Short mmCIF file of C-alpha atoms in Angstrom, two decimals:
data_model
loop_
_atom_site.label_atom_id
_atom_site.label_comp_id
_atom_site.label_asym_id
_atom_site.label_seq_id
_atom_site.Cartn_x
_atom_site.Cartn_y
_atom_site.Cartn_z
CA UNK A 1 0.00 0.00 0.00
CA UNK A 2 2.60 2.54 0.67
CA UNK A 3 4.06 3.27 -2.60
CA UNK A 4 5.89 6.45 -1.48
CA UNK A 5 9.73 6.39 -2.69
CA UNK A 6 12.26 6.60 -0.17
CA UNK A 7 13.45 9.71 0.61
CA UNK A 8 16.79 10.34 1.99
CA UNK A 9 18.04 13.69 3.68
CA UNK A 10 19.34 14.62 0.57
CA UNK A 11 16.31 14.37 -1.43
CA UNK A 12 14.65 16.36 1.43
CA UNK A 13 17.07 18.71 0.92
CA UNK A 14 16.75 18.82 -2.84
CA UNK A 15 12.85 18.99 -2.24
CA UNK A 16 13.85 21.89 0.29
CA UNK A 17 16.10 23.71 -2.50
CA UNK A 18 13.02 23.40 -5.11
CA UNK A 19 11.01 24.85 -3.15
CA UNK A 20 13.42 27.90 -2.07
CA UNK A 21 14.28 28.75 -5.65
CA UNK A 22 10.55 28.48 -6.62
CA UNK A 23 9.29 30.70 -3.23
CA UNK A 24 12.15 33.16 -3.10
CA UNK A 25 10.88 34.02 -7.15
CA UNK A 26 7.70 34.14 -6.12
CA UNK A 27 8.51 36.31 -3.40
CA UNK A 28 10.57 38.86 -5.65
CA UNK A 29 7.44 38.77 -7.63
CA UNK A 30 4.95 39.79 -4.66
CA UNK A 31 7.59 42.08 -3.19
CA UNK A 32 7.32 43.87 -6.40
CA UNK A 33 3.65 44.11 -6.61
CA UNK A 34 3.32 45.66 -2.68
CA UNK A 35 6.47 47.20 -3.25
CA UNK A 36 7.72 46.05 -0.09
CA UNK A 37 10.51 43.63 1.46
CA UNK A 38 9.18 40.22 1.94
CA UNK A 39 10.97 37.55 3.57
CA UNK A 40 10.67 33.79 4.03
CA UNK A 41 11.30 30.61 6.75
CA UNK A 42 13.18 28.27 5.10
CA UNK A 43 10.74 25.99 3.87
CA UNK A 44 9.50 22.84 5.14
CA UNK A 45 9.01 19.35 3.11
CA UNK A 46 7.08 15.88 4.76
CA UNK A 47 4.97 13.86 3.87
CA UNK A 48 1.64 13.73 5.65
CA UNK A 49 -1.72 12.96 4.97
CA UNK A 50 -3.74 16.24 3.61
CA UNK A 51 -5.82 16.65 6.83
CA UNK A 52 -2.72 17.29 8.82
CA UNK A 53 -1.93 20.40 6.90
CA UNK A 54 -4.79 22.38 8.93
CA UNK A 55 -2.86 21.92 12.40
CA UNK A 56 0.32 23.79 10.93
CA UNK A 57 -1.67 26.60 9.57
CA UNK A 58 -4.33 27.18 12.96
CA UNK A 59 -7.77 26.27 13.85
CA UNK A 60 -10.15 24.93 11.78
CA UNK A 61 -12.53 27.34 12.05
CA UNK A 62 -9.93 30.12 11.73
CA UNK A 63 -11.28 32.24 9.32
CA UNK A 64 -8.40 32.89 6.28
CA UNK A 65 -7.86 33.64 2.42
CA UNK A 66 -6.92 30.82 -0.01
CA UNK A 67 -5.64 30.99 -3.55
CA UNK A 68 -5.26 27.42 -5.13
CA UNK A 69 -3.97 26.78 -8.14
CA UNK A 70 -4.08 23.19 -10.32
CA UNK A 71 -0.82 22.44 -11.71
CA UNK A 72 -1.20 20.08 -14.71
CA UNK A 73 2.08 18.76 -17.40
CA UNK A 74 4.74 16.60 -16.15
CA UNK A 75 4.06 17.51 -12.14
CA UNK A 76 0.81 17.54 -11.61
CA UNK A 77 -0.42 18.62 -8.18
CA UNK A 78 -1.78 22.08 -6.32
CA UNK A 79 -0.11 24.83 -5.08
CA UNK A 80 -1.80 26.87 -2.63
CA UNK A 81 -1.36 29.77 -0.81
CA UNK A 82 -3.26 30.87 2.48
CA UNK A 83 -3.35 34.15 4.49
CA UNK A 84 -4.70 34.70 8.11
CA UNK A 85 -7.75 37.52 7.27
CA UNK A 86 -5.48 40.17 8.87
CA UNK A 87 -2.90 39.73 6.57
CA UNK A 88 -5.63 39.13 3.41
CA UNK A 89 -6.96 43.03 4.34
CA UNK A 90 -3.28 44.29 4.62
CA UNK A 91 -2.68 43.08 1.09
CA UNK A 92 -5.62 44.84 -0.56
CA UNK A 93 -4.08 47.90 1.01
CA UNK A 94 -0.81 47.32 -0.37
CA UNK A 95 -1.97 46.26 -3.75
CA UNK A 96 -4.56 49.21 -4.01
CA UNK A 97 -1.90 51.94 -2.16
CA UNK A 98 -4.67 52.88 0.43
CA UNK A 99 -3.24 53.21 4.06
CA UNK A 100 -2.73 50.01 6.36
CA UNK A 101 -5.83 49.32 8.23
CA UNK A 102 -8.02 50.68 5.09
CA UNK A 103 -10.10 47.64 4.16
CA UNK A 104 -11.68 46.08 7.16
CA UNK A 105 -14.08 43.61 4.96
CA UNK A 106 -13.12 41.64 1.87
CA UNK A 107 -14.97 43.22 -1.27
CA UNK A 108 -15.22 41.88 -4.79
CA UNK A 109 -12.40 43.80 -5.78
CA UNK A 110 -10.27 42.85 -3.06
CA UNK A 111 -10.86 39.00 -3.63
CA UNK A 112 -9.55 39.98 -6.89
CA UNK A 113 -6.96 41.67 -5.91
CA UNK A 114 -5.88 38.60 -3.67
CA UNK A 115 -6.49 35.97 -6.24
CA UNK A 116 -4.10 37.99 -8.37
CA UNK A 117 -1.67 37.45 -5.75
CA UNK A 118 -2.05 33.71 -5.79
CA UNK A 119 -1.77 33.87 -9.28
CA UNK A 120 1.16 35.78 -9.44
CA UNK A 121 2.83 33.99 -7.01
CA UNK A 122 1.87 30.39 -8.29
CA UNK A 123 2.99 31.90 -12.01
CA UNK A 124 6.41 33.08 -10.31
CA UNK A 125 7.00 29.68 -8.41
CA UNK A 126 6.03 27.53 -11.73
CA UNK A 127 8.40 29.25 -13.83
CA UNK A 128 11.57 28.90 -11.22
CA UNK A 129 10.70 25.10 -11.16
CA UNK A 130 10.63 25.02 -14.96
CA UNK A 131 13.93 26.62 -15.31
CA UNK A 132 15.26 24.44 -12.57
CA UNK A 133 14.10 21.24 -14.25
CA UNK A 134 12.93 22.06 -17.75
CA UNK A 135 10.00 19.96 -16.62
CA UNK A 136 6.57 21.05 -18.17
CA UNK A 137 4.04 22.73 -16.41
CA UNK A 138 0.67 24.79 -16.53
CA UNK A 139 -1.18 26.25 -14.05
CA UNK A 140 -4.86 26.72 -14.55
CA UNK A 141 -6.83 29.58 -12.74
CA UNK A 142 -6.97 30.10 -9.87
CA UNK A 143 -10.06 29.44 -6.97
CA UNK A 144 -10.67 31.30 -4.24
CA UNK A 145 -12.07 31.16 -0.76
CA UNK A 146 -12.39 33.19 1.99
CA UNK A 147 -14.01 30.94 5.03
CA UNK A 148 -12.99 28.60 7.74
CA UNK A 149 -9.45 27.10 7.39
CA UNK A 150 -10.70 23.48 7.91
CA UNK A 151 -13.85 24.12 5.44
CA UNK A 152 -11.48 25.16 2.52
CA UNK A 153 -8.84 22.56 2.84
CA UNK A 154 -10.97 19.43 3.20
CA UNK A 155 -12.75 21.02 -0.32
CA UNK A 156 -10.06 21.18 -1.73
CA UNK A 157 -8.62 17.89 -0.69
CA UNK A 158 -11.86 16.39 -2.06
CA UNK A 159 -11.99 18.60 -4.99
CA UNK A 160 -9.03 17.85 -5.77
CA UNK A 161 -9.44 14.13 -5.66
CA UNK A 162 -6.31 14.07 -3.25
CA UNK A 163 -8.32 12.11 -0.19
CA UNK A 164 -6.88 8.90 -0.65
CA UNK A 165 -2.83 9.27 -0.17
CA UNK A 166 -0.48 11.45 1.96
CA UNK A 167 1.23 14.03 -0.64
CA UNK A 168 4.49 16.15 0.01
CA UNK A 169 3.61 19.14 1.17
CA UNK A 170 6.42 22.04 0.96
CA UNK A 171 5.66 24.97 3.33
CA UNK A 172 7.17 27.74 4.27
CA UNK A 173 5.70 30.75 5.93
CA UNK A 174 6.05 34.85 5.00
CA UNK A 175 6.64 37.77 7.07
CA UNK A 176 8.09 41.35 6.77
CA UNK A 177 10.77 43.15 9.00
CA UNK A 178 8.34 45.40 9.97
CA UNK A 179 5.66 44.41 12.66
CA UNK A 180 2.61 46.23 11.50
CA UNK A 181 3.04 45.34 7.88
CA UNK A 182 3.40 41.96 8.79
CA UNK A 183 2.09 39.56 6.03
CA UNK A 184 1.94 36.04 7.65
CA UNK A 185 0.74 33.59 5.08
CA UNK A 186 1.29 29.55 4.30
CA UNK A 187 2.63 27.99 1.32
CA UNK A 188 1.68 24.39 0.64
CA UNK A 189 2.73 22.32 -2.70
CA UNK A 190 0.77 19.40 -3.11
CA UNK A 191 1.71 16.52 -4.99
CA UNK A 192 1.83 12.97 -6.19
CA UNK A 193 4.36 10.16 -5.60
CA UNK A 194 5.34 10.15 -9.35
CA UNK A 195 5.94 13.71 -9.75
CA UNK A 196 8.61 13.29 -7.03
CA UNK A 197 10.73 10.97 -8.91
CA UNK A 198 10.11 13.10 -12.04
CA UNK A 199 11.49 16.06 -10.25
CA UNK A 200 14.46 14.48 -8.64
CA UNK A 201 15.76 12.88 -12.53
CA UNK A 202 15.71 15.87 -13.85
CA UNK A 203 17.49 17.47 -11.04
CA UNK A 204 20.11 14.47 -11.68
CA UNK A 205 19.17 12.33 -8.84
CA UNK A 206 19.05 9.00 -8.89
CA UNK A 207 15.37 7.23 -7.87
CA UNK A 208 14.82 3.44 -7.46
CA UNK B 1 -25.04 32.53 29.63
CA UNK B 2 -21.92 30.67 28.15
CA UNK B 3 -20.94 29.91 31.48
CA UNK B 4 -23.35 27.43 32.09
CA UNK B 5 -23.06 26.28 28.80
CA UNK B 6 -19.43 25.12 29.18
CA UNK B 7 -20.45 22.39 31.94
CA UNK B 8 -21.15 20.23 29.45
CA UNK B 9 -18.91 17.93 27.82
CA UNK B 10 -18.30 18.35 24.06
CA UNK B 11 -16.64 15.75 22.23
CA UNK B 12 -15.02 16.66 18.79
CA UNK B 13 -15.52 14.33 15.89
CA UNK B 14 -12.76 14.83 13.06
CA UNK B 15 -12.94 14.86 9.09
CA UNK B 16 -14.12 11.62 8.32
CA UNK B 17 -15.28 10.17 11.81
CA UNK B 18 -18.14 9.85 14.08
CA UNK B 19 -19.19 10.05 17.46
CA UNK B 20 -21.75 8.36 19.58
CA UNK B 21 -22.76 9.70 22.76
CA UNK B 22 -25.66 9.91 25.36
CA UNK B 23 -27.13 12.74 26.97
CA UNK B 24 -26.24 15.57 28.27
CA UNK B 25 -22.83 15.41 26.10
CA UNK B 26 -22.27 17.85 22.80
CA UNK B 27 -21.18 16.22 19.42
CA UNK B 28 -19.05 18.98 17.49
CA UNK B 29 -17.62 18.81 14.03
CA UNK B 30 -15.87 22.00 13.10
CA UNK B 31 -15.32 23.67 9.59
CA UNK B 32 -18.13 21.45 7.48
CA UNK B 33 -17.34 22.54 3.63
CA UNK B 34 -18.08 20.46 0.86
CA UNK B 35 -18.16 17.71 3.96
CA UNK B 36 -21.35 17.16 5.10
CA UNK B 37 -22.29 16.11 9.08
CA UNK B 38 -25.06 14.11 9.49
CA UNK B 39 -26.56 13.86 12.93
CA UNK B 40 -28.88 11.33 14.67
CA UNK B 41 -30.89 11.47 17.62
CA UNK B 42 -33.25 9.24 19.35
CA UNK B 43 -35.17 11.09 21.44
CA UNK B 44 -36.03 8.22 24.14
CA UNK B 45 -32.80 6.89 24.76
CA UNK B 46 -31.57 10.43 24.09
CA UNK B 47 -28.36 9.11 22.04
CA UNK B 48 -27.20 10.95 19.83
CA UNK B 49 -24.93 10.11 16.67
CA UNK B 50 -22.61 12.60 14.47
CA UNK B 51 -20.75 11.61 11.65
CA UNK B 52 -18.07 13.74 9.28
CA UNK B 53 -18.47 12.67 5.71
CA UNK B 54 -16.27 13.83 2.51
CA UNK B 55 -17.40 11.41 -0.25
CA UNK B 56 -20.53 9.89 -1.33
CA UNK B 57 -19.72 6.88 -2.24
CA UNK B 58 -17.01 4.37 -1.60
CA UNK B 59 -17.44 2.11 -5.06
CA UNK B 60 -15.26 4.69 -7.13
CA UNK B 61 -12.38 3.94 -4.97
CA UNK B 62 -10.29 0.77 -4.63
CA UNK B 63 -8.79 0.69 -1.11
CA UNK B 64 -11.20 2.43 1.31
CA UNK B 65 -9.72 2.60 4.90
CA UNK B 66 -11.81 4.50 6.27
CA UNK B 67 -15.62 3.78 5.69
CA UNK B 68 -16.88 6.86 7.76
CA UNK B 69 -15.04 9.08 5.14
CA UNK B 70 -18.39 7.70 2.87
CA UNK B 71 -21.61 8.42 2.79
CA UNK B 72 -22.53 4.85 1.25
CA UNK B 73 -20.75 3.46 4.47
CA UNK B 74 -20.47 5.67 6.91
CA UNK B 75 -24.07 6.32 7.58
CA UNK B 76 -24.95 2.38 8.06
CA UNK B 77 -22.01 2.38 10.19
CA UNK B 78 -22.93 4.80 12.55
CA UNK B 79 -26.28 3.42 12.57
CA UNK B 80 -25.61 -0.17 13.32
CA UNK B 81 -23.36 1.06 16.48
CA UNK B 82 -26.43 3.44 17.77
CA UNK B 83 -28.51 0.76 17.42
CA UNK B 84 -26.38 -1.72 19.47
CA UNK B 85 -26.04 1.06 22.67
CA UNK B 86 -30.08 1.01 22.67
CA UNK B 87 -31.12 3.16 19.96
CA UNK B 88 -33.96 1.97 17.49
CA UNK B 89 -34.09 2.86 14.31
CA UNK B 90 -37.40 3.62 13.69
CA UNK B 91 -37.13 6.48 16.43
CA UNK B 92 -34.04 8.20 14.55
CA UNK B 93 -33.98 12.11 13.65
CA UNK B 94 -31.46 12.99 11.00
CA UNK B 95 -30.10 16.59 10.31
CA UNK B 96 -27.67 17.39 7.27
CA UNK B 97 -25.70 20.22 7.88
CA UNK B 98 -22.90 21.72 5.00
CA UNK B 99 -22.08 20.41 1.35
CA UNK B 100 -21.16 24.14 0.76
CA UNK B 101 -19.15 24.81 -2.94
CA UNK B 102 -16.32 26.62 -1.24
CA UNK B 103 -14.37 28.12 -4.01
CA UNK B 104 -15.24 30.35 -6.88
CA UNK B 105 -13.71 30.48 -9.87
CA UNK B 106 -13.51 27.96 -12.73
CA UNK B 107 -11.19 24.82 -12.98
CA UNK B 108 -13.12 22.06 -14.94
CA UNK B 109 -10.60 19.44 -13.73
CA UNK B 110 -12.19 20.08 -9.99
CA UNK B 111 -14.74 18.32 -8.81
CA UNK B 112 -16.71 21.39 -7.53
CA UNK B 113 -20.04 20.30 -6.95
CA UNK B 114 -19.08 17.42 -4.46
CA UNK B 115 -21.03 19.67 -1.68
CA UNK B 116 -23.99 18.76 -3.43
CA UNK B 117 -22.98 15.08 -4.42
CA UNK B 118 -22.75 14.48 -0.65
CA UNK B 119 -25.40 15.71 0.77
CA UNK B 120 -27.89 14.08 -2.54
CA UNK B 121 -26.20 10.12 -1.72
CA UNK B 122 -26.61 10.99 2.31
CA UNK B 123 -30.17 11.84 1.85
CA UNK B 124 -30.68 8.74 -0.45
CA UNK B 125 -29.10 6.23 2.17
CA UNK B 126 -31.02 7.70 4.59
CA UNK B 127 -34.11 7.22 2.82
CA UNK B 128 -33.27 3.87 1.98
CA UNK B 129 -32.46 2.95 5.70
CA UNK B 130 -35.86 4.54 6.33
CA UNK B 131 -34.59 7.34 9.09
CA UNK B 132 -36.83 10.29 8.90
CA UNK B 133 -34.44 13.72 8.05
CA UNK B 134 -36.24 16.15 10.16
CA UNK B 135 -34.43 19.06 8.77
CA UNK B 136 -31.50 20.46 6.48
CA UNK B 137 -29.02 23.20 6.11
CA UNK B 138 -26.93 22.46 2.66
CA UNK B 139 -25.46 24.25 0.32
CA UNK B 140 -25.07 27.40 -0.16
CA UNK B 141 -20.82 28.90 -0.23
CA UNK B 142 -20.07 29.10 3.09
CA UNK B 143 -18.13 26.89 6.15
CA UNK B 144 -20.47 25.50 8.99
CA UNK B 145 -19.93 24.00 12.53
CA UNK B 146 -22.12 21.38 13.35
CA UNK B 147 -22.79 20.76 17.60
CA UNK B 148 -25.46 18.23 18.27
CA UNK B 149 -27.18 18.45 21.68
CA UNK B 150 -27.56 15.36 22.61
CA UNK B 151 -30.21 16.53 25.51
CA UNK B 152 -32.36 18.36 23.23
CA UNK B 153 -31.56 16.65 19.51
CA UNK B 154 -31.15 20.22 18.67
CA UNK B 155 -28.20 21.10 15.67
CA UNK B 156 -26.72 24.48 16.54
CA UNK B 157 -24.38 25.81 13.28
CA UNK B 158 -21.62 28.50 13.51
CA UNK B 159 -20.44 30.23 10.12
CA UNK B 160 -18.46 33.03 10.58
CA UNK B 161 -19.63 36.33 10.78
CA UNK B 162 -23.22 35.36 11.34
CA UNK B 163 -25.20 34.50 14.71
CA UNK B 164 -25.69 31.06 15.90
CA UNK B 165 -28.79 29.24 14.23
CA UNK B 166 -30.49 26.21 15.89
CA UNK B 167 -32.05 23.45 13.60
#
């Protein structure tokens, strides 16, 4: 039943590296947009089954901003990004150059604005991978939903058709130097068994 | 007022799970989206039921480890154990709460309208099991928590934002 290669530190830390090339250009990307520093933990990589993921974001009735994104080509998979509301309102400010503290509800045009995030962000990360690995990839549009943490990501498990099987999950978490600009958001890269040893080969790793 | 509330022991079931429980426990299941909670009550043995479900039915996949994750199998399951701690079947109140479409947006290759698969097959094995549903809360966009009383069979649901409503 467990069909999940092995993974040895290294491949952790190749996993690790992906992931930091494909976040810090997705970062630049963001940091451009809210014309702001934006830094980065170094990311994360496990395995774990999908239901796990809500404990290392917060509650599950923690209300918070998700832009997912369907990868499809030679790594298929979802990469999804999540902000605490706080941070989701900060960002409309930034993106629409109105004063911190500005938006205190979550209009059309701000879920707009914050879906163009994701979809910068998921564009950015692609793209890094790509060059990285020459490895073909799309991403489709993005969805968006702004509700109870455990509500989205169970959807989108299901949606997803991800219930079954654990799947890598890369994350990494965001923040700015300074405190009351603070964005704090999740990063989570979802995908399958196969992909993994597709990644690694063309990275130059070797995969029984 | 939430004071006295608080007394009284809740027990959390998670994604895919279920609880049984007599009175005066609580049955909570938090952040319901395209998951749908079905509760049962019978009101003379005052046992209640709650159970988490994701998917409708269990035939499309291969290895299922966890039946409760199914409608199909879940809701027998849950059933079967109620009725072996006392309760009868023909007594049994059902509530569906959630099968919300969470996301908007278009991706054909997601299966958005699961919300609505789940609640439709719950409904149907409930019918077929012959358990009265008393009443329903589906659909609809947004997250719901789902607390089952098990002194009163009444379904309280939290979305946030919005007050408290009692099914």
């Amino acid at each position: 039943m467990n069909k999940y290669p092995e993974l040895s530190a290294s491949h952790m830390d190749a996993l690790r590296e992906i992931s930091n090339i494909g976040m810090g250009n997705a970062l630049t990307s963001l940091a451009q947009l809210v014309n702001r520093r934006i830094n980065m933990n170094v990311p994360v990589a496990t395995f774990m089954p999908f239901e796990e993921t809500i404990s290392l974001v917060g509650g599950p009735e923690e209300l918070v901003s998700c832009v997912s994104v369907r990868m499809s080509g030679e790594v298929p998979g979802l990469v999804l990004f999540l902000f605490s509301s706080e941070s989701t309102l900060k960002l409309v400010d930034m993106l629409m150059g109105l004063d911190l503290g500005t938006t205190r509800e979550l209009d059309e045009i701000g879920q707009s604005a914050v879906m163009e995030v994701g979809n910068v962000l998921s564009g950015s990360f692609v793209s890094a991978i790509y060059s990285l690995t020459s490895l073909e990839m799309k991403s489709a549009v993005p969805l968006f939903a702004y509700d109870m943490l455990g509500a989205i990501l169970t959807s989108l498990m299901v949606a997803s058709g991800r219930v079954e099987e654990q799947v890598l999950v890369i994350e990494t978490s965001l923040f700015q130097e300074q405190a009351e600009a603070n964005i704090s958001g999740h990063f989570f890269m979802l995908t399958e068994p196969g992909s993994i040893t597709k990644l690694f080969n063309a990275l130059g790793f070797q995969m029984t | 007022m939430e004071l006295a509330v608080k007394d009284i022991a809740e027990i959390q079931v998670g994604i895919a799970d279920y609880k049984i429980a007599r009175e005066p426990v609580k049955l909570i299941t938090l952040g319901l989206g395209s998951c749908v909670g079905v509760s049962l009550y019978d009101p003379v043995t005052r046992l209640g039921g709650l159970l988490h479900v994701m998917l409708p039915d269990s035939t499309q996949f291969n290895n299922v480890n966890k039946p409760a994750k199914f409608a199909d199998l879940g809701i027998p399951l849950i059933v079967k154990e109620m009725q072996s701690k006392g309760a009868n079947i023909s007594r049994l109140q059902a509530k569906l709460v959630g099968g919300a479409q969470m996301f908007s947006g278009l991706d054909d290759k997601m299966t958005l309208n699961i919300g609505y698969r789940n609640a439709d097959k719950s409904r149907d094995v409930l019918k077929k099991m012959g358990i009265r549903i008393l009443v329903e809360e589906v659909g609809g966009n947004r997250g719901r928590t789902m607390i089952l009383d098990t002194r009163t069979g009444q379904v309280t649901i939290r979305t946030l934002g919005n007050k408290l409503q009692v099914i």
